[in-house]
C-alpha positions in Angstrom: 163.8 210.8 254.2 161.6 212.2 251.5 157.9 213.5 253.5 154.7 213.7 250.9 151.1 213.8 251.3 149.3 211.1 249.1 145.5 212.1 249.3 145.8 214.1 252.7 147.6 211.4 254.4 151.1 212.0 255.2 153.6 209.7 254.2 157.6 209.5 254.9 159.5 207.1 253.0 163.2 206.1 252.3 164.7 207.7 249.6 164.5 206.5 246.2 161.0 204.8 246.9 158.4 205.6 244.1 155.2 206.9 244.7 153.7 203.7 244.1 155.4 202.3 247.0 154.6 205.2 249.1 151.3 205.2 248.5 151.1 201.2 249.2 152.9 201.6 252.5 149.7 203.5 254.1 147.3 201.1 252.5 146.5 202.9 249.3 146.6 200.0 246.5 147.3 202.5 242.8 146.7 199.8 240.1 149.1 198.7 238.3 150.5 195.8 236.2 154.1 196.2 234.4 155.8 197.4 238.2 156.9 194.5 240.0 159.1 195.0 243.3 161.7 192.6 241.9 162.4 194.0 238.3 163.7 197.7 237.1 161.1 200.4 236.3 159.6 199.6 232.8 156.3 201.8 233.3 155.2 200.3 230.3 151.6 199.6 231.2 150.8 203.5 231.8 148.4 202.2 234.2 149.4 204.0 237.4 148.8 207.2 236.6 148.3 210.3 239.3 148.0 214.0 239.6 150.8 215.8 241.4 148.9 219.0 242.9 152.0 220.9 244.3 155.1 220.4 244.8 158.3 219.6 242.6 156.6 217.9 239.9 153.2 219.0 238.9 150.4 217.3 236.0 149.9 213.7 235.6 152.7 211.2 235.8 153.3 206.9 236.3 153.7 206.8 240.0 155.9 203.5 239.6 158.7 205.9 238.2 158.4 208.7 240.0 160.7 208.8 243.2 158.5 210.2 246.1 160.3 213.7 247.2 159.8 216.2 249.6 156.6 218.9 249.0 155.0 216.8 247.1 151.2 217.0 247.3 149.8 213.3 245.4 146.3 212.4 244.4 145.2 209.3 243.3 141.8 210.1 243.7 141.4 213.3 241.7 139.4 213.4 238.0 142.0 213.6 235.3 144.2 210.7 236.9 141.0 208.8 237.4 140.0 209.4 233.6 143.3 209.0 232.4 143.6 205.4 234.4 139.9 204.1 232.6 141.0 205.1 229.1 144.5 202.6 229.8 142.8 200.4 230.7 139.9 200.0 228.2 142.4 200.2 225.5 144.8 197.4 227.3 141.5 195.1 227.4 140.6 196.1 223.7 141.9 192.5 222.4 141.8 191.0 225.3 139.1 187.9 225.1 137.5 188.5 228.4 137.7 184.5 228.8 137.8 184.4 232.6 135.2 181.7 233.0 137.3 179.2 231.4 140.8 180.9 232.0 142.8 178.7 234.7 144.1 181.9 236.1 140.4 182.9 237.0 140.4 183.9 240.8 143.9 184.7 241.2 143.8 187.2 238.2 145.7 190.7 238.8 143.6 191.6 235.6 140.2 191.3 236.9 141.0 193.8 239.8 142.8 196.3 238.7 140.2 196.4 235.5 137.5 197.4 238.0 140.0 199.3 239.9 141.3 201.1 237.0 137.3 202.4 235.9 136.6 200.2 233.4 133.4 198.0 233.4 131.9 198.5 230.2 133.1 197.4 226.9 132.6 199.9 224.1 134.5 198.4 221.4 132.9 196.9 218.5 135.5 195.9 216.5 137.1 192.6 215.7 139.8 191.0 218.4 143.0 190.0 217.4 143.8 186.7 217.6 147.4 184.7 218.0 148.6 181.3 217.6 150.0 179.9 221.0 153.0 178.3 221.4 154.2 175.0 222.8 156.7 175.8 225.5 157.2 172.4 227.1 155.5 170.6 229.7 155.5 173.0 232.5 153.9 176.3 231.0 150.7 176.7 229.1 150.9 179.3 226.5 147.8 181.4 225.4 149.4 184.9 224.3 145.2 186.7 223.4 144.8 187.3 226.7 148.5 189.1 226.7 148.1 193.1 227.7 152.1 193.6 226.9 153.0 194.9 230.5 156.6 193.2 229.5 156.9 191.7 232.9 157.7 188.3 231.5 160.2 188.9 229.0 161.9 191.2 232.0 162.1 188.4 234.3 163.3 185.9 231.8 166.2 187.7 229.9 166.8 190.4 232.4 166.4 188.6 236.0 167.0 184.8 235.0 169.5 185.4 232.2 167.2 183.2 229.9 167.7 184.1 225.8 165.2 182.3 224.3 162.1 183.6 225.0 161.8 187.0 223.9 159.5 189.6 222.1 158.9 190.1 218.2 156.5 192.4 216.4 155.6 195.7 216.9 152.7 197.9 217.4 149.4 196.1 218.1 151.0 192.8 216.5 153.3 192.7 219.6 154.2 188.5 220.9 156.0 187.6 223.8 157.1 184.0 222.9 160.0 181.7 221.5 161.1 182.4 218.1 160.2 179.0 217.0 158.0 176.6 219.4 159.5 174.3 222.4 160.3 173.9 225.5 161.5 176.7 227.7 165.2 176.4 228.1 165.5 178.5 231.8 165.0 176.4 234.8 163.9 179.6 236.1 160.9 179.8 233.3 158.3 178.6 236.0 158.0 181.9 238.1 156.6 183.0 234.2 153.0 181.6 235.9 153.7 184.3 238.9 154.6 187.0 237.7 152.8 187.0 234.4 149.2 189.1 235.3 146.7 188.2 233.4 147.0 184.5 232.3 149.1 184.4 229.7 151.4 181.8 231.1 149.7 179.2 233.8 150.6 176.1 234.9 150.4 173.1 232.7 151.1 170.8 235.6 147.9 171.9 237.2 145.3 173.5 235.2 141.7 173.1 235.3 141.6 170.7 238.2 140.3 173.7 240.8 139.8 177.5 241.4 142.2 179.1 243.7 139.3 179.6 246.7 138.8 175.3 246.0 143.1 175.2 247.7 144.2 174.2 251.1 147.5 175.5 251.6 150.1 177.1 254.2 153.4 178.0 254.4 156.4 175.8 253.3 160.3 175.3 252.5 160.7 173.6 249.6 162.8 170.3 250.4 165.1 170.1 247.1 168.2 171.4 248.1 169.5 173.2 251.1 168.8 176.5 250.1 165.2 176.4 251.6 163.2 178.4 249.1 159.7 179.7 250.7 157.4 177.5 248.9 153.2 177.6 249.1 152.0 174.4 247.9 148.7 174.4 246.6 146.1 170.8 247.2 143.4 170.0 246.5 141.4 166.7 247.5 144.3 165.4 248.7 146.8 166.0 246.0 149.2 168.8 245.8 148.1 170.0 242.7 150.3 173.5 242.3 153.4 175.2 244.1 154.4 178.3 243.8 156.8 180.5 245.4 156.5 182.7 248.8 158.8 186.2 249.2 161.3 185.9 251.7 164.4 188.4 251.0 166.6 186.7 253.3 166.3 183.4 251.0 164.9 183.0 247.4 162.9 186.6 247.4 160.2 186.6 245.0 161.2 183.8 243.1 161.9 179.8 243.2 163.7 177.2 240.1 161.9 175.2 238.4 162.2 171.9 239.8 160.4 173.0 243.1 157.7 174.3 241.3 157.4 171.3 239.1 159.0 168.4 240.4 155.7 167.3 242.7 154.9 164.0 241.4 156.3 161.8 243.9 153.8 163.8 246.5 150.7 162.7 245.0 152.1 158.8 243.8 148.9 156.4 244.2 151.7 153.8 244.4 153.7 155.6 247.6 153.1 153.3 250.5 150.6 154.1 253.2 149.9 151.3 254.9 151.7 149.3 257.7 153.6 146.4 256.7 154.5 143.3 259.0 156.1 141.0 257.6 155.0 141.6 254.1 151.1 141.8 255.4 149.0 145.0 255.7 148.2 145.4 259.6 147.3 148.3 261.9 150.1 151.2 262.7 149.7 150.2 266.1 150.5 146.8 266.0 153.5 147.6 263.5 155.1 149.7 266.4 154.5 147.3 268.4 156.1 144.8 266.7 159.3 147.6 265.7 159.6 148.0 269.5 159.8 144.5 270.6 161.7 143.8 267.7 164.2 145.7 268.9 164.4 145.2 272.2 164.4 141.4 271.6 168.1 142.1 269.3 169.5 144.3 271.9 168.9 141.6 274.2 170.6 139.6 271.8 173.5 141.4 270.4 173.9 144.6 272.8 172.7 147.8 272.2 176.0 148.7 270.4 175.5 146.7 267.8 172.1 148.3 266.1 172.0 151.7 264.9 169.3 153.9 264.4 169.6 155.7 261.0 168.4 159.1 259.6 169.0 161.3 257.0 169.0 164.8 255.8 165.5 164.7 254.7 164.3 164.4 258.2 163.2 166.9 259.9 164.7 168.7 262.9 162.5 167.3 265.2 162.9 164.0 263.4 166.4 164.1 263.8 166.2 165.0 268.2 164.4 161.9 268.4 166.3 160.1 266.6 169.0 160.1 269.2 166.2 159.9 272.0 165.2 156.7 270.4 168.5 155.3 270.3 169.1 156.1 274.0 165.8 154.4 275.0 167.5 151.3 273.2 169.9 151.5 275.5 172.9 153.2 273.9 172.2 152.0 270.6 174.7 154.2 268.0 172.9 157.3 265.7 174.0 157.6 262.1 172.5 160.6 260.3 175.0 160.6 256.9 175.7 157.6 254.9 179.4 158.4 254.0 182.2 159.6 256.1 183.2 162.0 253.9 179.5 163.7 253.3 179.5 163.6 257.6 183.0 165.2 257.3 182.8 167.8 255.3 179.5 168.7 256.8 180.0 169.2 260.0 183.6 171.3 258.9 181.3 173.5 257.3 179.1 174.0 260.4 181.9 174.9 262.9 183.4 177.1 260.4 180.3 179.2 259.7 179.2 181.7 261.9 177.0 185.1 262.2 179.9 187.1 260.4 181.2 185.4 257.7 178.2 182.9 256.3 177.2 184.9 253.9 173.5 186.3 253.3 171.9 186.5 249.7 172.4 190.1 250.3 176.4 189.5 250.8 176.2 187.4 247.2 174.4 190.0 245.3 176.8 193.1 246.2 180.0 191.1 245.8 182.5 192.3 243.7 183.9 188.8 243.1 182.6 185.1 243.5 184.3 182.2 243.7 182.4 178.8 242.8 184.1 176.0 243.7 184.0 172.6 241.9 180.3 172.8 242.2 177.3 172.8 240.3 175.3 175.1 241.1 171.9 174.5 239.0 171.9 171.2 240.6 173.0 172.2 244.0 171.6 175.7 244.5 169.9 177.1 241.4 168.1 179.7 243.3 171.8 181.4 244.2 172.6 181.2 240.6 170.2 184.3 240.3 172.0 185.9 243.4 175.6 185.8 241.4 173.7 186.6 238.3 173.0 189.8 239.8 176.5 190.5 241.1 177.5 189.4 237.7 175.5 192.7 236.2 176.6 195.1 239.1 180.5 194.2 237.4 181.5 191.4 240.3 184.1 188.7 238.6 183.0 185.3 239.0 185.5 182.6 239.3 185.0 179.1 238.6 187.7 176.9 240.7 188.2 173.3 239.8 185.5 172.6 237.6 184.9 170.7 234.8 183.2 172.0 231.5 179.4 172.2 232.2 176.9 170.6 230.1 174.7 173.0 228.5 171.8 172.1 229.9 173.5 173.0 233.4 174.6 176.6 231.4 175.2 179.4 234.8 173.0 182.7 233.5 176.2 184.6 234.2 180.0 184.5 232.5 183.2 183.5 234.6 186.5 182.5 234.0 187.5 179.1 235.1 190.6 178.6 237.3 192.5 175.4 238.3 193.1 176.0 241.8 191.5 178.4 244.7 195.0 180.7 244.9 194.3 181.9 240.9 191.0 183.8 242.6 192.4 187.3 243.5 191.3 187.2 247.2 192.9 190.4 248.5 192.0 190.3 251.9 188.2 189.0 251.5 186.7 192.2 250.7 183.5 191.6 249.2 183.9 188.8 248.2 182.0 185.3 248.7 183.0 181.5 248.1 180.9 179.1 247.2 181.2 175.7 247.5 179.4 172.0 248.6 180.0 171.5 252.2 179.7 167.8 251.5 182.1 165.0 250.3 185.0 168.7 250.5 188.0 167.6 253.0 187.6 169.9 256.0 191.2 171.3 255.3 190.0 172.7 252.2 186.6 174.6 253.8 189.3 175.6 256.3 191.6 177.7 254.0 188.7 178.9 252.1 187.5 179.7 255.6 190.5 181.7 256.1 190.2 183.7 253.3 188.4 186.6 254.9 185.6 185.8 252.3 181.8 185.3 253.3 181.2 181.5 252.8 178.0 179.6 251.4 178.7 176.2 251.8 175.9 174.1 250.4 174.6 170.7 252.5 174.6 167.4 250.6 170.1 168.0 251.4 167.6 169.7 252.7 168.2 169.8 256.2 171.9 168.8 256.2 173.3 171.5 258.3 170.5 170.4 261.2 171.9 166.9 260.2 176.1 167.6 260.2 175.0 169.8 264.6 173.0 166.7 265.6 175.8 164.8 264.2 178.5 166.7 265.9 176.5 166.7 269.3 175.9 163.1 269.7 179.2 161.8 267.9 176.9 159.8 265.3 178.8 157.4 262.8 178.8 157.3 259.1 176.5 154.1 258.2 179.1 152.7 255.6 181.8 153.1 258.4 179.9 151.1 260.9 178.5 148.3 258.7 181.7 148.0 256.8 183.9 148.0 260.3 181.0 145.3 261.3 180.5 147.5 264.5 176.8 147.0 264.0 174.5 144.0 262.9 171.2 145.3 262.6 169.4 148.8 261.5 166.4 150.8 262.3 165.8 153.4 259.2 163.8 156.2 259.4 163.7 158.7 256.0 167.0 157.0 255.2 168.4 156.2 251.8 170.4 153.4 252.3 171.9 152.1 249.5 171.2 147.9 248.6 175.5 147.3 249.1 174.8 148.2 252.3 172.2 146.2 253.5 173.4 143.1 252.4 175.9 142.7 255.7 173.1 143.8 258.4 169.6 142.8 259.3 166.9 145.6 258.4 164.7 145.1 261.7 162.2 148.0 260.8 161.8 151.1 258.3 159.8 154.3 258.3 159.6 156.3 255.3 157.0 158.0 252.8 159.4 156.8 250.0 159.7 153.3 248.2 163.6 151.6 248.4 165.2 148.9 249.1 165.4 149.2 252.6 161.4 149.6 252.8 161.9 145.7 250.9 164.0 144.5 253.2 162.4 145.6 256.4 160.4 143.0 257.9 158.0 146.2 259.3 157.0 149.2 257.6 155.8 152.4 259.0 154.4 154.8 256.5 155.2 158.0 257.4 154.3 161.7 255.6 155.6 163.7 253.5 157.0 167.6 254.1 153.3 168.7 252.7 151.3 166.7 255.3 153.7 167.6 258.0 154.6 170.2 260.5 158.9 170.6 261.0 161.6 172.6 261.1 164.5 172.9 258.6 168.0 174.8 258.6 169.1 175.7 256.0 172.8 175.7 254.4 173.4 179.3 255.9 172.0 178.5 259.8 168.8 179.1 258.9 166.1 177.7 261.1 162.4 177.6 258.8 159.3 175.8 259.9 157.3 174.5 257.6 153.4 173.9 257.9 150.9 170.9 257.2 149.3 172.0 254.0 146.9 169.0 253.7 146.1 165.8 255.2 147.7 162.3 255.0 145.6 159.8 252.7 145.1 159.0 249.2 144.6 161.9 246.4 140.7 161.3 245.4 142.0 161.3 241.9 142.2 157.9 240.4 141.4 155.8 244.1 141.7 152.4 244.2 138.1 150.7 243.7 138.3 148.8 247.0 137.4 152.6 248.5 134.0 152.2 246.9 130.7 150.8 247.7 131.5 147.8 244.8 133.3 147.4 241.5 131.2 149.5 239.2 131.4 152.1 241.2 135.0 152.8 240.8 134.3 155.6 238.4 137.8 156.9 237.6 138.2 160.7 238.6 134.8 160.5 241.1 135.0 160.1 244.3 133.6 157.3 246.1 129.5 157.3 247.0 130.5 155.2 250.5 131.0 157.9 253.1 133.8 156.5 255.6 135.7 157.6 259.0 139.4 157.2 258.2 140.6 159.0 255.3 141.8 155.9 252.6 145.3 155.4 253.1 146.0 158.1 255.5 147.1 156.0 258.4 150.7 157.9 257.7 152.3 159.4 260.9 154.7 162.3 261.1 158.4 160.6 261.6 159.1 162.3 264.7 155.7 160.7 266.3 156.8 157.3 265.1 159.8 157.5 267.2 157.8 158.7 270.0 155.7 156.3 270.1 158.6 153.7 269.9 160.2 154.9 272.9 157.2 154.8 274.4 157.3 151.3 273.7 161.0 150.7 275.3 159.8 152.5 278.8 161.4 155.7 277.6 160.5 159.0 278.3 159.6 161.3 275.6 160.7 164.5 275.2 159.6 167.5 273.5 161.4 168.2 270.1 162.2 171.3 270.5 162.7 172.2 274.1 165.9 172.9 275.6 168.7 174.8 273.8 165.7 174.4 270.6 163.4 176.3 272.5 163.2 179.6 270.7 162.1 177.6 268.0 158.9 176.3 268.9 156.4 179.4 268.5 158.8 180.3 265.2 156.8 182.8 262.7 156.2 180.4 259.2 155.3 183.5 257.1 158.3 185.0 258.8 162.1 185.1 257.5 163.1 182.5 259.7 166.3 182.7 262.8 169.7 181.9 262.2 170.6 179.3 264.7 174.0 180.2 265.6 173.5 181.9 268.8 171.6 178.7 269.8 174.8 176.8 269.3 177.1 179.1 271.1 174.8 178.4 273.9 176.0 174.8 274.3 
């Protein structure tokens, strides 16, 4: 353990850390821009510069590549680094247009604090600015190369990291442009995390520019909800609509970085026509009176039909707690059956893949990056997992063989960043006793006798959930003895359905009677229900998600329920020519327009209230360690919870 004294403070460190990481990990901040904790040592920006007084190394040097050793004696503080830092970065601003006013990155800018960090306040050059013609790169990423200071971090991230090749950089000298070769859309559906890790506002966020300053933003920690690799997300509102989302570091899950469609794909968060009021019998009414009406529909068909006949349907979009209550619900209906999955073979292969996994062979990103070979079974990983694609990538580049079992040809807009060799069955993939190796497959739809021999392997395992929270989906599931919905409507074991957050398809509904619906989502088992109950989406919501490795995550309410102020209906306003599009109305109200919208889990509550239940709390019980868990922090894995039982 390498011991050095960075300006009179002694610091101990693990070998191979640089002096820029030293000196960070006792508060001192050295600025910086081309070093970023997830890419290889470029120092290309020359902007970290320090004196070494004694010790093994001596003179000025870029502390982001120098590997803190023993003896040595650091200042950042003294003269010559000082000066030698100003005179980077005046030169590094030289062309720079100085446009922060009307740059969207204005606020969030590593470029306007390490300029005043690194001495420079005053410009001196006289001369005439060079000037470059931006490129179109599709509809996710703005393009406006002037204000570019060629610290090489993007074109890092996207051929070295993401395994992108068509965004490079051409010219030399001052002339120097990080860009396509000729203008379109960004081919990497990693090409996103450009926005983050770019410095200085060359690349921001189409999707969401101009519309506020980052101090104008409520948000809070989040898991994005697009597959079940639970990516830390931070989305990013303002009045009411989720304007940007970026990603969060967790090493145990996505690191630095998240894909493109959870950055992107947000639309369906802010829809003015996602419902959001109460529906009873096709009419608008008060949430109260809706549940109500849900309750004593329901009790009036159990009285009817027995409790065995209706089924209380989730999904794996709901959250944990969601899916608690969802049995608690069902009991206060008397015994009325649970389904969480659709199909019996989604339900199957699910809940195989949770009694297979456990704390020593599911695998960590960790266990994926320093594999020496990976197997990828009859999956698609850029639509199942896209963040792990980067974890393979990187075993890929360390020398690890990928394997490719059962597969078809992929499109090439589905393209892995990494090579492999394709193999018809799962005894071509050299297992030799596990090793280091790791499988990868969908846990859903897979016969359980297949996960079983891959299980048997001696590889680690990543077995993917058919959604978000599917693994909390395939234990609930398992613990209550839940039912496929197809099995039970096509056996005619049930007659009528209560949905909440399910996707049912129509073929199903046409052989049972829809008595009520909760959901944040339009279908056509909201049409059919003769009740609605709006509920909210993962943004305006507290929960907890596991993810496909046993991950428990919660996830926090980043703004409140209601109607983005953007584009409101003119019924919000004082009269008709009032409805101004983009201004908010001049009629100051109570209730927040269309934010009646109740978290899923409270629904159910206040349902079972309504049957002379008793509610319980979520997570209490076995669920208990849970409760009070850390949202900034890496999350639990949930396994010794289920040994409990």
């Amino acid at each position: 353990m390498p011991k050095l004294i960075i300006d009179d403070i002694p610091v101990e460190v693990a070998p191979g850390t640089s002096v820029l990481e030293a000196a960070r990990s006792v508060g001192i901040t050295i600025p910086h821009f081309c070093y970023h904790p997830a890419l290889a040592i470029a120092a290309a920006c020359r902007l970290c510069a320090v004196k070494l007084l004694d010790g093994p190394v001596k003179g000025i040097q870029m502390s982001c590549a120098l590997p803190a050793q023993d003896g040595m004696v650091v200042s950042t503080t003294d003269p010559e680094a000082l000066k030698m830092r100003s005179l980077v970065i005046e030169w590094l601003m030289l062309n720079h247009p100085h446009d922060c006013p009307v740059c969207d990155e204005g606020g969030e800018c590593l470029l306007q604090d390490f300029t005043i960090a690194g001495g420079h306040s005053r410009r001196r050059y006289q001369g005439k600015k060079r000037t470059f013609q931006n490129q179109y790169l599709g509809e996710g990423i703005h393009h406006e190369m002037n204000r570019c200071i060629e610290c090489y971090r993007c074109v890092r991230f996207y051929q070295d990291y993401a395994g992108g090749t068509d965004f490079g950089v051409m010219g030399s000298a001052g002339r120097v442009y990080f860009g396509r070769f000729q203008e379109g859309p960004l081919e990497s559906p990693f090409s996103g995390n450009l926005v983050d890790i770019c410095p200085t506002g060359v690349f921001t966020d189409k999707t969401g520019r101009f519309r506020a300053r980052y101090w104008d933003y409520q948000f809070a920690p989040s898991i994005c909800q697009h597959c079940s690799v639970g990516c830390n997300t931070s989305p990013q509102n303002f009045q009411r609509e989720t304007i940007k989302i970026v990603g969060r570091r967790n090493d145990q899950v996505n690191g630095w970085f998240i894909c493109d469609r959870a950055r992107f794909d947000k639309g369906y968060l802010n829809d003015p026509q996602r419902p959001r009021e109460p529906r009873l019998d096709g009419a608008t009414c008060g949430y109260d009176v809706a549940i109500d009406a849900a309750a004593k529909s329901i009790a009036e068909f159990v009285r009817k039909n027995g409790a065995d006949k209706l089924a209380f349907v989730g999904s794996t979009r709901l959250s944990l707690e969601g899916m608690i209550l969802l049995a608690e619900v069902a009991k206060a209906a008397g015994g009325a059956r649970i389904c969480y999955f659709e199909d019996a073979t989604q339900q199957q292969g699910s809940i195989a893949a949770i009694k297979l996994l456990h704390e020593e062979n599911a695998a960590y990103v960790k266990d994926i990056e320093q594999a020496q070979w990976v197997s990828l079974h009859a999956i698609d990983l850029m639509e199942e997992g896209p963040m792990l694609a980067l974890a393979v990538r990187k075993a890929f580049l360390a020398g690890a063989q990928i394997f490719l079992v059962g597969g078809d040809t992929l499109p090439p807009h589905q393209a892995l960043p990494f090579k492999y060799t394709a193999v018809e069955t799962l005894d071509q993939v050299p297992f030799e006793g596990g090793g280091k190796g790791v499988i990868i497959c969908g846990a859903g739809g897979k016969d359980p006798v297949l996960l079983a021999e891959m299980a048997s392997s001696g590889a680690k395992l990543v077995m993917l959930q058919p959604g978000p929270n599917g693994f909390a989906a395939a234990l609930l599931a398992q613990e209550h003895a839940a039912i496929p919905l197809a099995e039970v409507v096509s056996s005619r074991q049930v007659r009528g359905v209560v949905c909440f957050e399910a996707d049912v398809p129509e073929v199903l509904l046409s052989d049972v009677e829809v008595l009520a619906t909760a959901d944040w989502r339009r279908g056509p088992v909201a049409e059919k229900s003769p009740i609605f109950l709006p509920t909210t989406t993962w943004v305006e919501s507290d929960g907890t998600a596991i993810n496909y490795e046993g991950r428990a995550q919660c996830f926090q309410r980043s703004r409140v329920a209601g109607l983005p102020l953007k584009g409101l209906d003119p019924k919000y306003y004082g009269n008709a020519t009032e409805a101004v599009a983009l201004h908010p109305p001049r009629v100051h109200r109570k209730d927040v327009p269309g934010g009646t919208e109740r978290d899923a889990w409270q629904v159910m509550a206040q349902v079972i209230e309504r049957l002379g239940g008793e509610v319980p709390e979520p997570l209490s019980g076995k669920w208990h360690v849970l409760k009070n868990l850390d949202p900034e922090g890496e999350g639990v894995r949930i396994f010794s919870i289920v040994a409990e039982e």
